[in-house]
Every structure is written in C-alpha cells, then in structure tokens.
Amino acid sequence: MSQAVVSLNAGMLLPVLAPAIGAAVVLVVDVAAPRLRRTHYLVALVSLVIGAVATFAGLGMGSGVVRQTLCLPGGGQCMYAGDAVASALQLAALLAAGVTLLLSWPDDKKQSTGGTAVIVSLVLAATAGATAVAGARDLGSWLVALELATLPTVALVALRGARSAISGAIALLTTALVSFALLALSAALWFTATASPFLTPAAALTAFNDPSRRPILVLAVALVIAGIGFKLSLVPFHAWTPEAYDGAPLPIAAFLAGVSKIAALAALLVVIRAIAPLGAPVLTSIAIVAAVSMTLGNIMALRQDGVVRLLAWSTVAQAGWVVMPLASVSSAAVFASGAYLLAYVLATLLAFAVVAALVQTRGAARARDLASYRGLVQDHPVLAAALGLALMSLAGLPPGVLGLVAKVTALRPVVSSE
C-alpha cells in the first residue's frame, strides 16, 4: 500500500528538519550570546525531542504501508519515503544523539568560547544526516545524507586536540574518503545499469533481467556493501574503529557507536529493499563478512586492556550480527536487522554512560583502564549492575534478556531461509 504525496509534507520531513534547524539556531545563539553555553544544549535537546515526536506517526503504520513526499510532478518517483522501520531508526538516532549531548554536558565549562556551539551543531548536523538517509530514495539524497552523517564525526573526534584524537580523526577521515569513493562509484554503476536515479525494486529488477546489464548491477551492489562496510565497522573494513573510538572524547565515541551505526544500517536497508527481487544469492557475501566480523571482533575484544577499545572491538563483532539477517532477503530480515541494531545501541549507550559516570568519580585515566574496574561492585554497586547488564546484553547471555532476544531474532531469518 503506497500513499504518494505530490506536495511537500513538512511533517514527514520533521525528523530531518528539526535537528538541522537546531544546528543553525545553536550557531546563531552562539553569535548573539557566546557565554550562554548551556543554552546550546537546551536548544539541541528541544530540537531532538521535536524530531523524535514527529517519528511517532510513522511508527504507527502497518506492515507494507509507505508514506512518500518530495515526489516528481505527474505521479513520478518520490525522493523520500517513510515506513515503520525507517521511523524506528530515525527515533533511535535522535534519542542516541540526545544521550550523547547529555554525556557531554558535564564538560560544558571546560570548552573554550565557541567550542560548545561547534560540538553541539556538529552532533545535530550528523544526526540530521542519519535521519535523512533512512528516508532517501534517490541516489543523490542518499549519498549526501550518508556523508552528512559521517563527515562531522571526523571534526568531533579531532576537537579533543590530543595526539590520539588527531590519529583517530585521520583514520576516520581516510576511511570516510575511501568509503565515499566506493559509494560514489556504486551510484554511478547503479545509474548505468538501471538508467534510473532512484533506488527502487522496479529499477533493479529491470537491470537484473537484462544479461548485459546484470554484471554492472551486481558490481554496484558489491561496492555498496564495501562502502557501507567501512561505516558499519565490518571486517575487513574495521581498522579505523579502535583508533577513532579510543582517541575521541567519550561522548563522541558513544556517538560513533550509536548514531553513526544507525545511519549506516539505514543506508544499507534502502539498498537491500531495492534489490530484494534479485534474491538471496546476490548477498551471499554478507553472510561471510558477518561471520568473520563476529569472530575477529570477539577475539580482539578479549585481548584489550582498555574499556573504550573493548567496546570498539565489540562494535566490530556486533556489526556482524546486525547485517547477518540481510543474507536472507525478506521483510523479516529487514525487521530483524533493525531490531538487533536497536538492542545493540541501547546496550552500548548504557555501557558508555557507566564509563562516563566513572570518569566523574575516578578520573578519565582510571575510567578507561579495564584493570581499575576490579572491585567496582563494592565501590559503585549500581554502576556495576548497569555495566554488567549492558555487557551481558551485548553477549546475549542472561540476565541480558534484551540481547538474547535480539540474537534469536537476528538468527531466525537466516535459519528459516535454509
């Protein structure tokens, strides 16, 4: 069931417009009153709440129901579409961005004049990109939105100023440039194969049924998986992850683990839905990448002596679980992948929140050192319980019931397709 909207539907676009407008307002407020730094956070949080509320209409839509806007005249294709899955990812991105701002709030007084506004506006800009890519249906909007969700994070990592932060930012920037090159090439190949700038099943099926254009389409899909693999931290595109996480300020590391991963999966799901008619064999490589990512991520996590690096390698492992259902092309696979990502984001943000709380009580050096967590149960039982629940959820072990259910949900489409 499709419901085309020829005129501009501002309500549908509000999850994207709210953080984007919020970023602009923060910069204007900073020019007028640069010392009112907490006002920047309040403006940002209000804009995120407005965007989050706007997603509720999409969450209530039934399976297969799609709302569209920014449509071409004469009943043509639409550049923006939203359904329940897209709205859920948008809501998760907005809430994760809010958690990031709350985690950075205690550092407000340490920022130089103008520094707070820059950080807040960059977070909002990246969040706008993350929400936009979930609804983008044309190549141009899809690519621009995905890069908007990525490039501000490079500056956010570098703003810490330490040598490790610069190193992490360079690693992230290099990855972003390579990823963009692959995605731009894949977009060009998609247009060559389908003669359409829209990511739709009809365009993909037409190209796939033509033997002369089929190899071009398959190559375009392979490059998309590689390009987004960098952003999702999938093996072998993962090398930047521990470097960037460890060098970034703690709230920004949480942002990389949350909002950035939501944006990447949202971009991948747009393509997966477009190539659904091609069948599962086209995405066999996803199963291999997922298995290798889970294995290497878990092995390397066990070797870490720093909490942030442990969570970084956990991200690599969890990325494998996120994309694993997509080896089976179906609506159930899309739902399972999105559901697992939401469970992962919730558990990871909880873990980062505990580390941020320990930074305030123990100092940054001790809070990042895994060995200093011995005796945490006696010193801070509530924080210890929260961290234990987060880690058990990521591992999929009781009492982390959320993680266990998420893993079963992720496995179901793969098992049922065999």
XYZ file of C-alpha atoms in Angstrom:
418
model
C 0.000 0.000 0.000
C 1.562 3.275 -1.116
C 0.356 6.771 -0.472
C 2.011 9.318 -2.775
C 2.202 12.934 -1.694
C 2.932 15.375 -4.503
C 3.223 18.496 -2.352
C 5.847 18.968 0.334
C 4.938 17.184 3.559
C 6.822 19.055 6.260
C 5.550 16.700 8.963
C 7.215 13.717 7.308
C 10.466 15.651 6.988
C 10.414 16.988 10.552
C 12.737 14.268 11.949
C 15.315 15.595 9.472
C 14.453 19.292 9.619
C 14.317 19.576 13.420
C 17.993 18.709 14.114
C 19.128 20.605 11.012
C 17.290 23.768 12.093
C 18.515 23.201 15.641
C 22.123 23.233 14.423
C 21.563 26.566 12.687
C 19.823 28.039 15.737
C 22.700 26.980 18.003
C 25.201 28.816 15.815
C 23.010 31.947 15.732
C 22.567 31.869 19.515
C 26.315 31.486 19.957
C 26.932 34.626 17.906
C 24.396 36.611 19.948
C 25.323 35.239 23.382
C 28.520 33.143 23.264
C 28.697 32.685 27.037
C 25.286 31.029 27.385
C 26.736 27.625 26.674
C 24.089 25.552 28.417
C 21.511 27.236 26.197
C 23.104 25.454 23.234
C 22.408 22.106 24.854
C 18.830 23.075 25.645
C 18.173 24.199 22.063
C 19.681 20.971 20.772
C 17.679 18.749 23.108
C 14.437 20.561 22.234
C 15.083 20.080 18.514
C 15.820 16.378 19.066
C 12.615 15.951 21.082
C 10.581 17.626 18.318
C 12.138 15.317 15.741
C 11.507 12.279 17.935
C 7.840 13.146 18.428
C 7.473 13.538 14.648
C 8.511 9.901 14.161
C 5.513 8.586 16.109
C 3.204 8.868 13.101
C 5.474 6.568 11.118
C 5.833 4.089 13.966
C 2.096 3.527 13.931
C 1.942 2.484 10.278
C 1.247 -1.138 9.475
C 3.487 -3.505 7.546
C 3.812 -2.528 3.900
C 2.357 0.952 4.399
C 4.623 3.664 2.983
C 4.289 7.441 3.099
C 6.014 9.460 0.384
C 6.904 13.066 -0.240
C 9.174 15.151 -2.482
C 7.590 13.405 -5.451
C 8.197 14.391 -9.046
C 5.271 16.012 -10.908
C 2.844 13.832 -12.791
C 2.814 10.933 -10.354
C 6.507 10.174 -10.808
C 9.022 8.729 -8.409
C 9.438 10.171 -4.905
C 12.752 11.152 -3.339
C 11.673 10.496 0.251
C 9.655 7.650 1.730
C 8.973 6.522 5.254
C 7.612 3.407 6.930
C 7.678 1.872 10.399
C 11.266 0.592 10.138
C 12.614 3.922 8.859
C 10.762 5.796 11.604
C 12.149 3.446 14.268
C 15.701 4.044 13.045
C 15.110 7.798 12.977
C 13.773 7.726 16.525
C 16.778 5.696 17.680
C 19.200 8.149 16.033
C 17.520 11.150 17.648
C 17.462 9.559 21.100
C 21.077 8.374 20.796
C 22.119 11.914 19.848
C 20.299 13.182 22.926
C 22.218 10.728 25.111
C 25.458 11.941 23.520
C 24.663 15.545 24.445
C 23.738 14.560 27.989
C 27.003 12.663 28.371
C 28.961 15.709 27.209
C 27.031 18.145 29.416
C 29.421 17.947 32.439
C 32.305 19.022 30.179
C 30.477 22.227 29.218
C 32.569 24.537 31.401
C 35.816 23.116 30.023
C 35.055 24.210 26.475
C 36.543 27.406 25.103
C 34.215 30.133 23.887
C 32.511 28.883 20.753
C 33.663 25.316 21.334
C 30.367 24.156 22.797
C 28.379 25.556 19.880
C 30.644 23.812 17.384
C 30.309 20.447 19.108
C 26.537 20.702 19.520
C 25.948 21.883 15.951
C 28.138 19.117 14.514
C 26.242 16.500 16.533
C 22.932 17.874 15.265
C 24.162 18.035 11.667
C 25.329 14.422 11.744
C 22.019 13.396 13.314
C 20.106 15.168 10.537
C 22.096 13.145 8.020
C 21.331 9.916 9.874
C 17.592 10.581 9.865
C 17.605 11.746 6.242
C 19.329 8.668 4.854
C 16.633 6.412 6.335
C 14.039 8.005 4.065
C 16.153 8.846 0.998
C 15.102 7.027 -2.160
C 17.208 8.708 -4.847
C 20.943 8.333 -5.324
C 21.790 11.995 -4.748
C 19.880 12.417 -1.485
C 21.011 9.010 -0.243
C 24.697 9.722 -0.827
C 24.642 13.298 0.503
C 22.691 12.303 3.632
C 25.054 9.421 4.390
C 28.106 11.647 4.097
C 26.431 14.329 6.204
C 26.083 11.693 8.909
C 29.789 10.829 8.596
C 31.943 13.900 7.974
C 31.005 15.899 11.124
C 32.204 12.983 13.241
C 35.748 13.498 11.913
C 35.809 17.010 13.385
C 34.163 15.805 16.592
C 36.925 13.249 17.126
C 39.688 15.743 16.328
C 38.352 18.531 18.586
C 39.753 16.811 21.663
C 43.183 18.009 20.466
C 45.262 15.169 21.905
C 47.664 13.187 19.747
C 45.447 10.100 19.970
C 42.452 12.198 18.899
C 44.284 13.507 15.821
C 45.380 9.974 14.964
C 41.829 8.696 15.348
C 40.434 11.563 13.268
C 42.909 10.869 10.460
C 41.981 7.186 10.491
C 38.293 8.098 10.376
C 38.816 10.682 7.624
C 40.781 8.235 5.488
C 38.053 5.668 5.922
C 35.360 8.217 5.102
C 37.112 9.221 1.876
C 37.596 5.633 0.720
C 34.012 4.819 1.643
C 32.710 7.844 -0.249
C 34.728 6.871 -3.331
C 33.262 3.361 -3.310
C 29.723 4.628 -2.761
C 30.017 7.271 -5.476
C 31.276 4.637 -7.906
C 28.456 2.295 -6.899
C 25.925 5.078 -7.511
C 27.367 5.642 -10.981
C 27.207 1.918 -11.742
C 23.639 1.729 -10.445
C 22.585 4.526 -12.783
C 24.448 2.870 -15.674
C 22.738 -0.451 -15.050
C 19.226 0.774 -14.305
C 19.090 4.128 -16.151
C 17.271 5.370 -13.045
C 18.460 7.681 -10.234
C 16.016 6.027 -7.823
C 16.719 3.100 -5.510
C 13.601 1.060 -6.289
C 12.909 -2.661 -6.821
C 11.480 -1.956 -10.298
C 14.735 -0.374 -11.468
C 16.846 -3.201 -10.026
C 14.654 -5.938 -11.498
C 14.709 -4.392 -14.967
C 18.511 -4.294 -14.957
C 18.849 -7.786 -13.481
C 16.684 -9.309 -16.208
C 18.980 -7.862 -18.886
C 22.063 -10.128 -19.213
C 24.215 -7.265 -20.491
C 23.415 -5.024 -17.517
C 23.292 -7.663 -14.782
C 27.071 -7.748 -14.063
C 27.102 -3.955 -13.688
C 24.256 -4.115 -11.183
C 25.934 -6.883 -9.184
C 29.166 -4.877 -9.083
C 27.215 -1.815 -7.888
C 25.718 -3.846 -5.031
C 29.122 -5.255 -4.079
C 30.603 -1.758 -3.903
C 27.692 -0.562 -1.775
C 28.311 -3.358 0.714
C 32.022 -2.484 0.809
C 31.399 1.250 1.164
C 28.885 0.860 3.961
C 31.030 -1.882 5.499
C 33.558 0.834 6.389
C 30.882 2.808 8.217
C 29.465 -0.247 9.994
C 32.962 -1.411 11.062
C 32.617 -4.740 9.282
C 35.732 -6.839 8.697
C 37.883 -6.198 6.649
C 36.816 -2.521 6.726
C 37.125 -2.143 10.501
C 40.713 -0.983 11.136
C 39.739 2.623 11.941
C 37.323 1.687 14.712
C 39.516 1.131 17.810
C 41.763 4.051 16.859
C 38.900 6.512 16.444
C 36.960 5.326 19.495
C 39.989 5.469 21.781
C 41.084 8.895 20.533
C 37.661 10.520 20.631
C 36.102 12.166 23.696
C 33.941 9.624 25.473
C 30.570 11.131 24.397
C 31.751 11.208 20.781
C 32.831 7.575 20.985
C 29.275 6.830 22.125
C 28.004 8.855 19.159
C 30.148 6.808 16.774
C 28.848 3.593 18.307
C 25.226 4.751 18.154
C 24.113 7.362 15.646
C 26.795 6.588 13.045
C 25.899 2.898 13.018
C 22.188 3.693 12.729
C 22.910 5.893 9.707
C 24.994 3.186 8.053
C 22.391 0.469 8.548
C 19.602 2.788 7.366
C 21.567 3.425 4.164
C 22.156 -0.287 3.662
C 18.489 -1.144 4.202
C 17.461 1.315 1.478
C 19.621 -0.620 -0.994
C 18.607 -4.044 0.336
C 14.945 -3.218 -0.194
C 15.689 -2.040 -3.714
C 17.444 -5.283 -4.679
C 15.035 -7.624 -2.886
C 13.699 -9.060 -6.202
C 17.215 -10.250 -7.082
C 17.102 -12.989 -4.458
C 19.446 -14.102 -1.684
C 22.412 -15.367 -3.797
C 23.393 -11.779 -4.574
C 24.012 -11.150 -0.864
C 25.906 -14.339 -0.022
C 28.975 -12.211 0.673
C 27.129 -10.587 3.591
C 26.977 -13.917 5.412
C 30.738 -14.382 5.044
C 31.541 -10.833 6.177
C 29.166 -11.187 9.126
C 30.764 -14.436 10.320
C 34.306 -13.061 10.048
C 33.323 -9.827 11.820
C 31.737 -11.671 14.735
C 34.742 -13.964 15.119
C 37.519 -11.377 14.867
C 35.648 -8.755 16.910
C 35.116 -11.110 19.834
C 38.682 -12.462 19.777
C 40.228 -8.992 19.715
C 37.873 -7.710 22.425
C 39.206 -10.368 24.795
C 42.742 -9.056 24.280
C 42.041 -5.433 25.239
C 43.080 -3.743 28.480
C 41.148 -0.516 27.843
C 37.374 -0.203 28.222
C 36.839 2.006 25.174
C 38.920 -0.249 22.925
C 36.985 -3.245 24.238
C 33.732 -1.535 23.287
C 35.213 -0.643 19.897
C 36.009 -4.259 19.109
C 32.599 -5.191 20.464
C 31.166 -2.875 17.806
C 33.000 -4.875 15.135
C 31.509 -8.108 16.444
C 28.030 -6.640 16.838
C 28.159 -5.266 13.273
C 28.329 -8.849 12.072
C 25.164 -9.670 13.981
C 23.469 -6.550 12.610
C 23.973 -7.473 8.945
C 23.690 -11.253 9.277
C 19.882 -11.361 8.771
C 20.305 -9.475 5.478
C 21.904 -12.548 3.897
C 18.270 -13.622 3.598
C 16.432 -11.034 1.519
C 12.994 -10.610 3.068
C 10.915 -8.159 5.046
C 11.565 -10.276 8.128
C 15.313 -9.864 7.578
C 14.985 -6.084 7.392
C 12.981 -6.062 10.625
C 15.445 -8.414 12.365
C 18.440 -6.336 11.354
C 16.823 -3.117 12.562
C 15.678 -4.731 15.818
C 19.143 -6.075 16.580
C 20.722 -2.690 15.902
C 18.331 -1.007 18.331
C 19.170 -3.548 21.048
C 22.885 -3.071 20.404
C 22.636 0.730 20.536
C 20.708 0.623 23.808
C 23.220 -1.718 25.491
C 26.261 0.152 24.152
C 24.981 3.559 25.223
C 24.328 2.152 28.701
C 27.930 0.913 28.854
C 29.279 4.297 27.747
C 27.046 6.046 30.293
C 28.592 3.959 33.084
C 32.109 4.778 31.877
C 31.174 8.487 31.693
C 29.875 8.352 35.269
C 33.134 6.761 36.434
C 35.110 9.497 34.670
C 33.459 11.984 37.016
C 34.288 9.967 40.147
C 37.607 8.311 39.295
C 39.111 10.452 36.538
C 39.475 9.768 32.815
C 42.617 7.618 33.036
C 41.228 5.159 35.593
C 37.793 5.053 33.971
C 39.352 3.955 30.670
C 41.595 1.309 32.282
C 39.912 -2.084 32.426
C 42.040 -3.245 35.375
C 40.659 -0.453 37.570
C 37.167 -1.968 37.310
C 38.103 -4.613 39.854
C 36.091 -4.011 42.979
C 33.501 -1.911 41.175
C 30.700 -3.911 42.809
C 31.844 -2.816 46.274
C 32.549 0.810 45.334
C 29.619 1.510 42.987
C 27.114 -1.370 43.026
C 24.521 0.423 40.882
C 27.055 1.283 38.178
C 28.457 -2.239 38.335
C 24.992 -3.718 37.858
C 24.293 -1.402 34.904
C 27.608 -2.231 33.245
C 27.105 -5.935 33.820
C 23.632 -5.772 32.289
C 24.979 -3.889 29.251
C 27.813 -6.361 28.665
C 25.581 -9.390 29.176
C 23.092 -7.925 26.707
C 25.840 -7.461 24.134
C 26.917 -11.061 24.710
C 23.335 -12.326 24.562
C 23.567 -14.002 27.978
C 21.174 -13.870 30.949
C 20.281 -11.598 32.640
C 20.713 -9.584 29.429
C 17.370 -10.795 28.097
C 17.183 -7.978 25.533
C 20.405 -9.106 23.884
C 19.344 -12.762 23.945
C 16.029 -11.984 22.274
C 17.812 -9.775 19.721
C 20.204 -12.578 18.768
C 17.364 -15.054 18.350
C 15.542 -12.505 16.208
C 18.654 -11.998 14.068
C 19.145 -15.743 13.570
C 15.538 -16.522 12.652
C 15.503 -15.182 9.037
C 18.767 -16.948 8.234
C 17.660 -20.280 9.684
C 14.191 -20.170 8.119
C 15.617 -19.413 4.662
C 17.640 -22.630 4.588
